[in-house]
């Protein structure tokens, strides 16, 4: 067993090498113009910022489609074209779903991944940046093509022949999957690039890596399904493969494997929450070991929850009614355990120092519990789900899980790490609170009205309905517009922050990452983990310290002066070590 000093020496050597490589990245970045960086960047912060800006752009585009839907539904129950005609109503519905999930949410997940992994492991390096940048643009072009399908762009209804999506929709979807694969590959490579053999990665990185693997595997059958659909009569080319009806293949391959997409944001969000919560609690997560065990459990269950899309189809019993049905019911258990760790770690809410970031994250946890309670009695039950699944009860559920839990939680993460990411404090805390309350109240009103309407039998995916249900669509319209105005406030605050926000002191490594790693190491030490298997300890002040060999003390410990990353450049021709003054508790 290596001594603590030997372990630390190895860590310092690796941190030194990473610092040297990152300095080379900074030198190359300095030679690129701002326009070039839009298309290609190697810097982990810039790559994360690009994904965030893309996410915000899609949030507004997808939000505009949502407001078309909500306003049309809120002003007319007869399908008359008050805002949009019926065929464009359904096109807007498809585009809203695509833009919000694959544009806004997926881009934010990649932003969090590209930023948090290099920060937490101390490398500040991106693996295969060319693949990451190309993947972002390819996925964006694909999603843009999916928005150009015209009135045929009704993929939500392709299960119902003869409705179909346009060829551009399927081609765009295929391109988008390829782009996602490229970004996922870069994220996975980045996680391994910043790993020292024999050491555990930080728990937050473990969740993100698991998430990327799950979605990369799930996209295999989705890609096959998209190509199958493209060459079939529904896709426009008109070829029947093996005489198998296209609609059944689409349902099977798409939902069987692509249902994990609903967990793509929650799993990366979970990793971010695991990293951020100790900062507010000022103590380690209640059980690091238990949190790490949640990773494989959530992977297995999250990859197999699809029964409520196939429950009334002639699929094999072992897949449809036993394995998937059981997984749908069981996945509530690890999420309940996760939130138990969350609330125990934070402790008494009255003793917390509340800000907008914590409020969004805390609200996300509460909404996830509400959404789980809403779904568990119905979706795993074959006798109930086919009926409930086609009412507004279901849009209520996935808006809770997507808008209030996933998007709300990710917004909270951005409020916490944003000042380091763009180097400025948030311009206005009041605007941040207006964003929080507007989003929570608006989306809360929308999901409540959907849930009540669905309980009384309001059918979803319709453009006309009995006047009895119109009041619920009116409430949803009000809620949607309130959330829309809150989003405008968020964008306004972000623009003011980037232009006029007070600059924050920049350190080589983000201080939030330094603190969360220190707390995780403390928790792991208490739980009996060995020193040599813990994540790399980061410098307590976030600054890289350069050691000169002759400055070693008689005890063999390293001393040096905090001179920042530029010192690495000046001593690039000699082997340097990094020291840290972080206290090993």
Short mmCIF file of N, CA and C in Angstrom, two decimals, residues 351-524:
data_model
loop_
_atom_site.label_atom_id
_atom_site.label_comp_id
_atom_site.label_asym_id
_atom_site.label_seq_id
_atom_site.Cartn_x
_atom_site.Cartn_y
_atom_site.Cartn_z
N UNK A 351 -32.11 26.58 7.99
CA UNK A 351 -30.72 26.90 8.29
C UNK A 351 -29.87 27.06 7.02
N UNK A 352 -30.49 26.86 5.86
CA UNK A 352 -29.75 26.97 4.61
C UNK A 352 -29.67 28.42 4.15
N UNK A 353 -28.61 28.74 3.44
CA UNK A 353 -28.47 30.05 2.83
C UNK A 353 -29.06 29.98 1.43
N UNK A 354 -30.29 30.45 1.28
CA UNK A 354 -31.03 30.27 0.04
C UNK A 354 -30.61 31.28 -1.01
N UNK A 355 -30.48 30.79 -2.23
CA UNK A 355 -30.34 31.64 -3.40
C UNK A 355 -31.14 31.01 -4.54
N UNK A 356 -31.10 31.63 -5.71
CA UNK A 356 -31.93 31.15 -6.82
C UNK A 356 -31.51 29.75 -7.24
N UNK A 357 -30.21 29.48 -7.27
CA UNK A 357 -29.74 28.17 -7.67
C UNK A 357 -30.27 27.06 -6.78
N UNK A 358 -30.15 27.23 -5.47
CA UNK A 358 -30.65 26.23 -4.54
C UNK A 358 -32.16 26.10 -4.64
N UNK A 359 -32.86 27.22 -4.82
CA UNK A 359 -34.32 27.18 -4.92
C UNK A 359 -34.76 26.33 -6.12
N UNK A 360 -34.12 26.52 -7.27
CA UNK A 360 -34.46 25.73 -8.45
C UNK A 360 -34.18 24.24 -8.21
N UNK A 361 -33.04 23.93 -7.62
CA UNK A 361 -32.68 22.53 -7.39
C UNK A 361 -33.61 21.89 -6.37
N UNK A 362 -33.92 22.61 -5.31
CA UNK A 362 -34.81 22.08 -4.27
C UNK A 362 -36.22 21.86 -4.84
N UNK A 363 -36.69 22.82 -5.62
CA UNK A 363 -38.01 22.69 -6.25
C UNK A 363 -38.02 21.51 -7.22
N UNK A 364 -36.92 21.29 -7.95
CA UNK A 364 -36.84 20.17 -8.87
C UNK A 364 -37.00 18.85 -8.14
N UNK A 365 -36.37 18.73 -6.97
CA UNK A 365 -36.52 17.50 -6.18
C UNK A 365 -37.97 17.28 -5.77
N UNK A 366 -38.62 18.34 -5.32
CA UNK A 366 -40.02 18.22 -4.90
C UNK A 366 -40.91 17.83 -6.08
N UNK A 367 -40.69 18.45 -7.24
CA UNK A 367 -41.51 18.14 -8.41
C UNK A 367 -41.27 16.72 -8.90
N UNK A 368 -40.04 16.23 -8.80
CA UNK A 368 -39.79 14.85 -9.22
C UNK A 368 -40.56 13.86 -8.35
N UNK A 369 -40.63 14.14 -7.08
CA UNK A 369 -41.41 13.29 -6.18
C UNK A 369 -42.88 13.34 -6.54
N UNK A 370 -43.39 14.54 -6.81
CA UNK A 370 -44.80 14.68 -7.20
C UNK A 370 -45.07 13.93 -8.50
N UNK A 371 -44.19 14.11 -9.49
CA UNK A 371 -44.37 13.43 -10.77
C UNK A 371 -44.30 11.93 -10.64
N UNK A 372 -43.43 11.43 -9.77
CA UNK A 372 -43.35 9.99 -9.56
C UNK A 372 -44.60 9.44 -8.92
N UNK A 373 -45.13 10.16 -7.92
CA UNK A 373 -46.37 9.73 -7.27
C UNK A 373 -47.52 9.74 -8.26
N UNK A 374 -47.52 10.70 -9.16
CA UNK A 374 -48.57 10.79 -10.16
C UNK A 374 -48.52 9.62 -11.15
N UNK A 375 -47.30 9.18 -11.51
CA UNK A 375 -47.15 8.18 -12.56
C UNK A 375 -47.24 6.74 -12.07
N UNK A 376 -46.69 6.46 -10.90
CA UNK A 376 -46.55 5.07 -10.47
C UNK A 376 -47.86 4.29 -10.39
N UNK A 377 -48.98 4.86 -9.97
CA UNK A 377 -50.20 4.03 -9.90
C UNK A 377 -50.78 3.68 -11.27
N UNK A 378 -50.37 4.41 -12.32
CA UNK A 378 -51.03 4.23 -13.62
C UNK A 378 -50.13 3.58 -14.67
N UNK A 379 -48.93 4.08 -14.87
CA UNK A 379 -48.13 3.63 -16.00
C UNK A 379 -47.65 2.19 -15.91
N UNK A 380 -47.35 1.64 -14.75
CA UNK A 380 -46.96 0.22 -14.72
C UNK A 380 -48.15 -0.74 -14.75
N UNK A 381 -49.36 -0.24 -14.86
CA UNK A 381 -50.56 -1.08 -14.75
C UNK A 381 -51.20 -1.28 -16.11
N UNK A 382 -51.11 -2.48 -16.70
CA UNK A 382 -51.64 -2.70 -18.06
C UNK A 382 -53.13 -2.46 -18.18
N UNK A 383 -53.87 -2.61 -17.11
CA UNK A 383 -55.32 -2.41 -17.20
C UNK A 383 -55.72 -0.94 -17.19
N UNK A 384 -54.82 -0.07 -16.76
CA UNK A 384 -55.13 1.35 -16.63
C UNK A 384 -54.39 2.19 -17.67
N UNK A 385 -53.15 1.86 -17.95
CA UNK A 385 -52.30 2.73 -18.74
C UNK A 385 -52.82 3.03 -20.14
N UNK A 386 -53.35 2.03 -20.91
CA UNK A 386 -53.82 2.37 -22.26
C UNK A 386 -54.85 3.48 -22.29
N UNK A 387 -55.64 3.60 -21.24
CA UNK A 387 -56.64 4.68 -21.19
C UNK A 387 -56.02 5.99 -20.74
N UNK A 388 -55.29 5.95 -19.64
CA UNK A 388 -54.70 7.17 -19.09
C UNK A 388 -53.68 7.77 -20.05
N UNK A 389 -52.98 6.90 -20.79
CA UNK A 389 -51.89 7.35 -21.64
C UNK A 389 -52.37 8.28 -22.74
N UNK A 390 -53.61 8.23 -23.09
CA UNK A 390 -54.13 9.08 -24.17
C UNK A 390 -54.94 10.26 -23.65
N UNK A 391 -54.79 10.60 -22.39
CA UNK A 391 -55.45 11.77 -21.83
C UNK A 391 -54.41 12.81 -21.45
N UNK A 392 -54.88 13.98 -21.04
CA UNK A 392 -53.98 15.06 -20.62
C UNK A 392 -53.23 14.73 -19.34
N UNK A 393 -53.60 13.63 -18.70
CA UNK A 393 -52.87 13.21 -17.49
C UNK A 393 -51.40 12.97 -17.83
N UNK A 394 -51.14 12.40 -19.01
CA UNK A 394 -49.76 12.09 -19.38
C UNK A 394 -48.95 13.35 -19.69
N UNK A 395 -49.45 14.31 -20.51
CA UNK A 395 -48.69 15.56 -20.67
C UNK A 395 -48.41 16.27 -19.35
N UNK A 396 -49.33 16.14 -18.40
CA UNK A 396 -49.06 16.70 -17.08
C UNK A 396 -47.83 16.04 -16.47
N UNK A 397 -47.77 14.71 -16.57
CA UNK A 397 -46.64 13.98 -16.00
C UNK A 397 -45.32 14.36 -16.65
N UNK A 398 -45.26 14.34 -18.00
CA UNK A 398 -43.94 14.58 -18.58
C UNK A 398 -43.56 16.06 -18.57
N UNK A 399 -44.52 16.98 -18.42
CA UNK A 399 -44.13 18.38 -18.21
C UNK A 399 -43.59 18.59 -16.79
N UNK A 400 -44.11 17.83 -15.84
CA UNK A 400 -43.52 17.88 -14.50
C UNK A 400 -42.08 17.40 -14.56
N UNK A 401 -41.88 16.25 -15.22
CA UNK A 401 -40.56 15.64 -15.25
C UNK A 401 -39.58 16.40 -16.13
N UNK A 402 -40.06 16.97 -17.23
CA UNK A 402 -39.16 17.66 -18.14
C UNK A 402 -38.99 19.13 -17.77
N UNK A 403 -40.09 19.87 -17.68
CA UNK A 403 -40.00 21.32 -17.49
C UNK A 403 -39.64 21.70 -16.05
N UNK A 404 -40.34 21.09 -15.09
CA UNK A 404 -40.15 21.51 -13.69
C UNK A 404 -39.00 20.78 -13.00
N UNK A 405 -38.82 19.51 -13.33
CA UNK A 405 -37.72 18.76 -12.70
C UNK A 405 -36.42 18.92 -13.49
N UNK A 406 -36.40 18.48 -14.75
CA UNK A 406 -35.16 18.46 -15.51
C UNK A 406 -34.68 19.87 -15.88
N UNK A 407 -35.54 20.64 -16.57
CA UNK A 407 -35.14 21.99 -16.96
C UNK A 407 -34.96 22.87 -15.73
N UNK A 408 -35.88 22.79 -14.77
CA UNK A 408 -35.75 23.58 -13.56
C UNK A 408 -34.47 23.27 -12.81
N UNK A 409 -34.15 21.98 -12.67
CA UNK A 409 -32.92 21.59 -11.97
C UNK A 409 -31.68 22.06 -12.71
N UNK A 410 -31.67 21.92 -14.04
CA UNK A 410 -30.51 22.36 -14.81
C UNK A 410 -30.35 23.88 -14.75
N UNK A 411 -31.47 24.61 -14.70
CA UNK A 411 -31.37 26.07 -14.51
C UNK A 411 -30.72 26.38 -13.16
N UNK A 412 -31.08 25.61 -12.14
CA UNK A 412 -30.45 25.80 -10.84
C UNK A 412 -28.95 25.58 -10.90
N UNK A 413 -28.53 24.54 -11.62
CA UNK A 413 -27.09 24.27 -11.78
C UNK A 413 -26.40 25.45 -12.45
N UNK A 414 -27.03 26.01 -13.50
CA UNK A 414 -26.42 27.15 -14.19
C UNK A 414 -26.32 28.37 -13.28
N UNK A 415 -27.31 28.56 -12.43
CA UNK A 415 -27.24 29.69 -11.50
C UNK A 415 -26.07 29.51 -10.52
N UNK A 416 -25.73 28.27 -10.19
CA UNK A 416 -24.64 28.02 -9.23
C UNK A 416 -23.28 28.14 -9.90
N UNK A 417 -23.08 27.48 -11.03
CA UNK A 417 -21.75 27.44 -11.65
C UNK A 417 -21.55 28.54 -12.68
N UNK A 418 -22.62 29.23 -13.06
CA UNK A 418 -22.53 30.26 -14.08
C UNK A 418 -21.47 31.32 -13.83
N UNK A 419 -21.39 31.89 -12.62
CA UNK A 419 -20.39 32.94 -12.40
C UNK A 419 -18.97 32.51 -12.74
N UNK A 420 -18.61 31.26 -12.47
CA UNK A 420 -17.27 30.81 -12.86
C UNK A 420 -17.19 30.58 -14.36
N UNK A 421 -18.27 30.07 -14.94
CA UNK A 421 -18.25 29.72 -16.36
C UNK A 421 -18.05 30.94 -17.24
N UNK A 422 -18.79 32.03 -16.94
CA UNK A 422 -18.60 33.23 -17.77
C UNK A 422 -17.87 34.35 -17.05
N UNK A 423 -17.36 34.07 -15.85
CA UNK A 423 -16.45 35.00 -15.19
C UNK A 423 -17.10 36.23 -14.59
N UNK A 424 -18.43 36.21 -14.42
CA UNK A 424 -19.13 37.37 -13.86
C UNK A 424 -20.26 36.90 -12.94
N UNK A 425 -20.48 37.69 -11.90
CA UNK A 425 -21.61 37.41 -11.03
C UNK A 425 -22.91 37.73 -11.76
N UNK A 426 -23.98 37.07 -11.34
CA UNK A 426 -25.28 37.38 -11.94
C UNK A 426 -25.59 38.85 -11.74
N UNK A 427 -26.08 39.48 -12.79
CA UNK A 427 -26.31 40.92 -12.76
C UNK A 427 -27.35 41.31 -11.71
N UNK A 428 -28.44 40.55 -11.63
CA UNK A 428 -29.52 40.92 -10.72
C UNK A 428 -30.07 39.68 -10.03
N UNK A 429 -29.98 39.65 -8.73
CA UNK A 429 -30.58 38.57 -7.96
C UNK A 429 -32.11 38.65 -8.00
N UNK A 430 -32.65 39.88 -8.04
CA UNK A 430 -34.10 40.04 -8.10
C UNK A 430 -34.68 39.47 -9.39
N UNK A 431 -33.99 39.71 -10.51
CA UNK A 431 -34.43 39.12 -11.76
C UNK A 431 -34.38 37.60 -11.71
N UNK A 432 -33.36 37.09 -11.03
CA UNK A 432 -33.26 35.64 -10.85
C UNK A 432 -34.45 35.07 -10.09
N UNK A 433 -34.86 35.76 -9.03
CA UNK A 433 -36.02 35.30 -8.26
C UNK A 433 -37.31 35.45 -9.06
N UNK A 434 -37.42 36.51 -9.86
CA UNK A 434 -38.59 36.63 -10.74
C UNK A 434 -38.65 35.47 -11.72
N UNK A 435 -37.51 35.10 -12.25
CA UNK A 435 -37.44 33.95 -13.16
C UNK A 435 -37.91 32.69 -12.44
N UNK A 436 -37.42 32.48 -11.23
CA UNK A 436 -37.79 31.27 -10.48
C UNK A 436 -39.29 31.21 -10.23
N UNK A 437 -39.85 32.26 -9.66
CA UNK A 437 -41.27 32.22 -9.29
C UNK A 437 -42.16 32.22 -10.53
N UNK A 438 -41.75 32.90 -11.60
CA UNK A 438 -42.54 32.88 -12.83
C UNK A 438 -42.55 31.51 -13.47
N UNK A 439 -41.39 30.87 -13.50
CA UNK A 439 -41.30 29.53 -14.08
C UNK A 439 -42.08 28.52 -13.26
N UNK A 440 -41.87 28.54 -11.95
CA UNK A 440 -42.54 27.55 -11.09
C UNK A 440 -44.05 27.76 -11.10
N UNK A 441 -44.51 29.00 -11.01
CA UNK A 441 -45.95 29.26 -11.00
C UNK A 441 -46.57 28.95 -12.35
N UNK A 442 -45.91 29.37 -13.44
CA UNK A 442 -46.46 29.15 -14.77
C UNK A 442 -46.56 27.68 -15.12
N UNK A 443 -45.46 26.97 -14.98
CA UNK A 443 -45.48 25.55 -15.32
C UNK A 443 -46.30 24.76 -14.30
N UNK A 444 -46.31 25.22 -13.05
CA UNK A 444 -47.15 24.56 -12.05
C UNK A 444 -48.63 24.65 -12.40
N UNK A 445 -49.06 25.82 -12.88
CA UNK A 445 -50.45 25.98 -13.30
C UNK A 445 -50.76 25.10 -14.51
N UNK A 446 -49.80 25.03 -15.44
CA UNK A 446 -50.02 24.22 -16.64
C UNK A 446 -50.18 22.74 -16.29
N UNK A 447 -49.27 22.19 -15.48
CA UNK A 447 -49.34 20.76 -15.18
C UNK A 447 -50.56 20.43 -14.32
N UNK A 448 -50.96 21.36 -13.47
CA UNK A 448 -52.15 21.12 -12.64
C UNK A 448 -53.41 21.08 -13.49
N UNK A 449 -53.53 22.02 -14.42
CA UNK A 449 -54.71 22.04 -15.29
C UNK A 449 -54.74 20.80 -16.19
N UNK A 450 -53.58 20.38 -16.70
CA UNK A 450 -53.52 19.16 -17.50
C UNK A 450 -53.92 17.94 -16.67
N UNK A 451 -53.44 17.87 -15.45
CA UNK A 451 -53.74 16.70 -14.61
C UNK A 451 -55.23 16.61 -14.31
N UNK A 452 -55.85 17.73 -13.96
CA UNK A 452 -57.29 17.72 -13.64
C UNK A 452 -58.10 17.40 -14.90
N UNK A 453 -57.75 18.05 -16.02
CA UNK A 453 -58.46 17.77 -17.26
C UNK A 453 -58.32 16.32 -17.68
N UNK A 454 -57.11 15.78 -17.55
CA UNK A 454 -56.89 14.38 -17.89
C UNK A 454 -57.65 13.44 -16.98
N UNK A 455 -57.75 13.80 -15.72
CA UNK A 455 -58.51 12.98 -14.76
C UNK A 455 -59.97 12.88 -15.17
N UNK A 456 -60.48 13.96 -15.75
CA UNK A 456 -61.87 13.98 -16.21
C UNK A 456 -62.03 13.50 -17.65
N UNK A 457 -60.92 13.00 -18.26
CA UNK A 457 -61.05 12.35 -19.55
C UNK A 457 -60.71 13.17 -20.77
N UNK A 458 -60.08 14.33 -20.61
CA UNK A 458 -59.70 15.14 -21.77
C UNK A 458 -58.64 14.39 -22.59
N UNK A 459 -58.91 14.17 -23.87
CA UNK A 459 -58.02 13.40 -24.73
C UNK A 459 -56.91 14.31 -25.26
N UNK A 460 -55.68 13.83 -25.21
CA UNK A 460 -54.56 14.60 -25.74
C UNK A 460 -54.41 14.36 -27.24
N UNK A 461 -53.51 15.12 -27.86
CA UNK A 461 -53.27 15.04 -29.29
C UNK A 461 -54.56 15.30 -30.09
N UNK A 462 -55.32 16.26 -29.65
CA UNK A 462 -56.54 16.65 -30.36
C UNK A 462 -56.53 18.16 -30.57
N UNK A 463 -57.28 18.62 -31.57
CA UNK A 463 -57.37 20.05 -31.85
C UNK A 463 -58.75 20.59 -31.49
N UNK A 464 -59.68 19.71 -31.16
CA UNK A 464 -61.03 20.12 -30.75
C UNK A 464 -61.50 19.17 -29.66
N UNK A 465 -62.37 19.68 -28.77
CA UNK A 465 -62.82 18.90 -27.62
C UNK A 465 -64.12 19.50 -27.10
N UNK A 466 -64.86 18.75 -26.28
CA UNK A 466 -66.07 19.31 -25.68
C UNK A 466 -65.76 20.57 -24.89
N UNK A 467 -66.68 21.52 -24.92
CA UNK A 467 -66.46 22.81 -24.24
C UNK A 467 -66.21 22.65 -22.75
N UNK A 468 -66.64 21.52 -22.17
CA UNK A 468 -66.43 21.26 -20.75
C UNK A 468 -64.95 21.36 -20.37
N UNK A 469 -64.06 20.95 -21.30
CA UNK A 469 -62.63 20.90 -21.00
C UNK A 469 -61.92 22.23 -21.27
N UNK A 470 -62.60 23.20 -21.86
CA UNK A 470 -61.92 24.40 -22.30
C UNK A 470 -61.29 25.18 -21.15
N UNK A 471 -61.90 25.14 -19.98
CA UNK A 471 -61.35 25.88 -18.85
C UNK A 471 -59.95 25.39 -18.49
N UNK A 472 -59.70 24.10 -18.66
CA UNK A 472 -58.38 23.56 -18.34
C UNK A 472 -57.35 24.02 -19.37
N UNK A 473 -57.76 24.12 -20.63
CA UNK A 473 -56.85 24.64 -21.65
C UNK A 473 -56.60 26.13 -21.45
N UNK A 474 -57.59 26.84 -20.94
CA UNK A 474 -57.40 28.26 -20.66
C UNK A 474 -56.39 28.46 -19.52
N UNK A 475 -56.50 27.65 -18.48
CA UNK A 475 -55.53 27.74 -17.38
C UNK A 475 -54.14 27.38 -17.86
N UNK A 476 -54.05 26.37 -18.74
CA UNK A 476 -52.75 25.98 -19.28
C UNK A 476 -52.16 27.10 -20.12
N UNK A 477 -53.01 27.81 -20.86
CA UNK A 477 -52.55 28.94 -21.66
C UNK A 477 -51.95 30.03 -20.76
N UNK A 478 -52.64 30.35 -19.69
CA UNK A 478 -52.13 31.38 -18.76
C UNK A 478 -50.80 30.94 -18.17
N UNK A 479 -50.73 29.68 -17.75
CA UNK A 479 -49.49 29.16 -17.19
C UNK A 479 -48.35 29.18 -18.20
N UNK A 480 -48.64 28.81 -19.45
CA UNK A 480 -47.61 28.81 -20.48
C UNK A 480 -47.04 30.19 -20.74
N UNK A 481 -47.93 31.18 -20.82
CA UNK A 481 -47.45 32.54 -21.05
C UNK A 481 -46.66 33.08 -19.85
N UNK A 482 -47.07 32.72 -18.66
CA UNK A 482 -46.33 33.15 -17.47
C UNK A 482 -44.91 32.57 -17.48
N UNK A 483 -44.81 31.28 -17.82
CA UNK A 483 -43.48 30.65 -17.92
C UNK A 483 -42.68 31.28 -19.05
N UNK A 484 -43.36 31.66 -20.15
CA UNK A 484 -42.67 32.30 -21.26
C UNK A 484 -42.08 33.64 -20.87
N UNK A 485 -42.83 34.46 -20.15
CA UNK A 485 -42.31 35.74 -19.68
C UNK A 485 -41.14 35.53 -18.71
N UNK A 486 -41.24 34.49 -17.88
CA UNK A 486 -40.14 34.19 -16.95
C UNK A 486 -38.87 33.85 -17.72
N UNK A 487 -39.00 33.13 -18.84
CA UNK A 487 -37.85 32.78 -19.66
C UNK A 487 -37.22 34.03 -20.28
N UNK A 488 -38.05 34.98 -20.68
CA UNK A 488 -37.53 36.24 -21.22
C UNK A 488 -36.74 36.98 -20.14
N UNK A 489 -37.24 36.96 -18.91
CA UNK A 489 -36.52 37.59 -17.80
C UNK A 489 -35.16 36.93 -17.60
N UNK A 490 -35.12 35.59 -17.69
CA UNK A 490 -33.86 34.85 -17.55
C UNK A 490 -32.86 35.29 -18.63
N UNK A 491 -33.33 35.33 -19.88
CA UNK A 491 -32.45 35.71 -20.98
C UNK A 491 -31.95 37.15 -20.80
N UNK A 492 -32.84 38.03 -20.36
CA UNK A 492 -32.46 39.43 -20.14
C UNK A 492 -31.40 39.53 -19.05
N UNK A 493 -31.58 38.80 -17.96
CA UNK A 493 -30.61 38.81 -16.87
C UNK A 493 -29.27 38.23 -17.33
N UNK A 494 -29.31 37.19 -18.17
CA UNK A 494 -28.08 36.58 -18.67
C UNK A 494 -27.32 37.56 -19.56
N UNK A 495 -28.03 38.27 -20.44
CA UNK A 495 -27.38 39.25 -21.32
C UNK A 495 -26.74 40.36 -20.50
N UNK A 496 -27.47 40.87 -19.51
CA UNK A 496 -26.91 41.91 -18.64
C UNK A 496 -25.70 41.39 -17.86
N UNK A 497 -25.77 40.12 -17.47
CA UNK A 497 -24.65 39.52 -16.75
C UNK A 497 -23.41 39.46 -17.62
N UNK A 498 -23.55 39.00 -18.86
CA UNK A 498 -22.41 38.88 -19.76
C UNK A 498 -21.82 40.26 -20.11
N UNK A 499 -22.68 41.29 -20.13
CA UNK A 499 -22.21 42.63 -20.51
C UNK A 499 -21.73 43.45 -19.32
N UNK A 500 -22.49 43.38 -18.21
CA UNK A 500 -22.22 44.32 -17.11
C UNK A 500 -22.03 43.66 -15.75
N UNK A 501 -22.11 42.34 -15.69
CA UNK A 501 -21.97 41.67 -14.40
C UNK A 501 -20.62 41.92 -13.76
N UNK A 502 -20.60 41.98 -12.44
CA UNK A 502 -19.35 42.20 -11.72
C UNK A 502 -18.40 41.03 -11.94
N UNK A 503 -17.19 41.33 -12.34
CA UNK A 503 -16.22 40.27 -12.60
C UNK A 503 -15.85 39.54 -11.31
N UNK A 504 -15.69 38.24 -11.43
CA UNK A 504 -15.28 37.44 -10.28
C UNK A 504 -13.81 37.06 -10.44
N UNK A 505 -13.17 36.82 -9.34
CA UNK A 505 -11.77 36.42 -9.38
C UNK A 505 -11.65 35.05 -10.01
N UNK A 506 -10.86 34.97 -11.06
CA UNK A 506 -10.68 33.72 -11.78
C UNK A 506 -9.52 32.92 -11.18
N UNK A 507 -9.77 31.68 -10.92
CA UNK A 507 -8.74 30.77 -10.44
C UNK A 507 -8.51 29.70 -11.49
N UNK A 508 -7.38 29.01 -11.39
CA UNK A 508 -7.08 27.98 -12.37
C UNK A 508 -8.15 26.90 -12.38
N UNK A 509 -8.61 26.52 -11.21
CA UNK A 509 -9.67 25.53 -11.06
C UNK A 509 -10.85 26.18 -10.36
N UNK A 510 -12.08 25.91 -10.78
CA UNK A 510 -13.24 26.53 -10.13
C UNK A 510 -13.30 26.17 -8.65
N UNK A 511 -13.54 27.17 -7.81
CA UNK A 511 -13.55 26.92 -6.37
C UNK A 511 -14.68 26.00 -5.96
N UNK A 512 -15.82 26.05 -6.67
CA UNK A 512 -16.90 25.12 -6.31
C UNK A 512 -16.44 23.68 -6.50
N UNK A 513 -15.65 23.42 -7.55
CA UNK A 513 -15.15 22.07 -7.80
C UNK A 513 -14.15 21.65 -6.73
N UNK A 514 -13.27 22.58 -6.36
CA UNK A 514 -12.30 22.31 -5.31
C UNK A 514 -13.00 21.92 -4.01
N UNK A 515 -14.03 22.68 -3.66
CA UNK A 515 -14.72 22.44 -2.40
C UNK A 515 -15.51 21.13 -2.42
N UNK A 516 -16.19 20.84 -3.52
CA UNK A 516 -16.99 19.62 -3.55
C UNK A 516 -16.12 18.37 -3.56
N UNK A 517 -14.95 18.44 -4.21
CA UNK A 517 -14.03 17.29 -4.18
C UNK A 517 -13.47 17.10 -2.77
N UNK A 518 -13.15 18.22 -2.10
CA UNK A 518 -12.65 18.11 -0.73
C UNK A 518 -13.70 17.48 0.18
N UNK A 519 -14.95 17.87 0.03
CA UNK A 519 -16.02 17.29 0.85
C UNK A 519 -16.27 15.83 0.50
N UNK A 520 -16.18 15.48 -0.77
CA UNK A 520 -16.37 14.08 -1.13
C UNK A 520 -15.24 13.21 -0.58
N UNK A 521 -14.02 13.70 -0.65
CA UNK A 521 -12.90 12.95 -0.08
C UNK A 521 -13.06 12.78 1.43
N UNK A 522 -13.56 13.84 2.09
CA UNK A 522 -13.80 13.73 3.53
C UNK A 522 -14.84 12.65 3.81
N UNK A 523 -15.93 12.65 3.04
CA UNK A 523 -16.95 11.64 3.23
C UNK A 523 -16.44 10.24 2.95
N UNK A 524 -15.63 10.09 1.91
CA UNK A 524 -15.08 8.77 1.56
C UNK A 524 -14.12 8.28 2.64
#
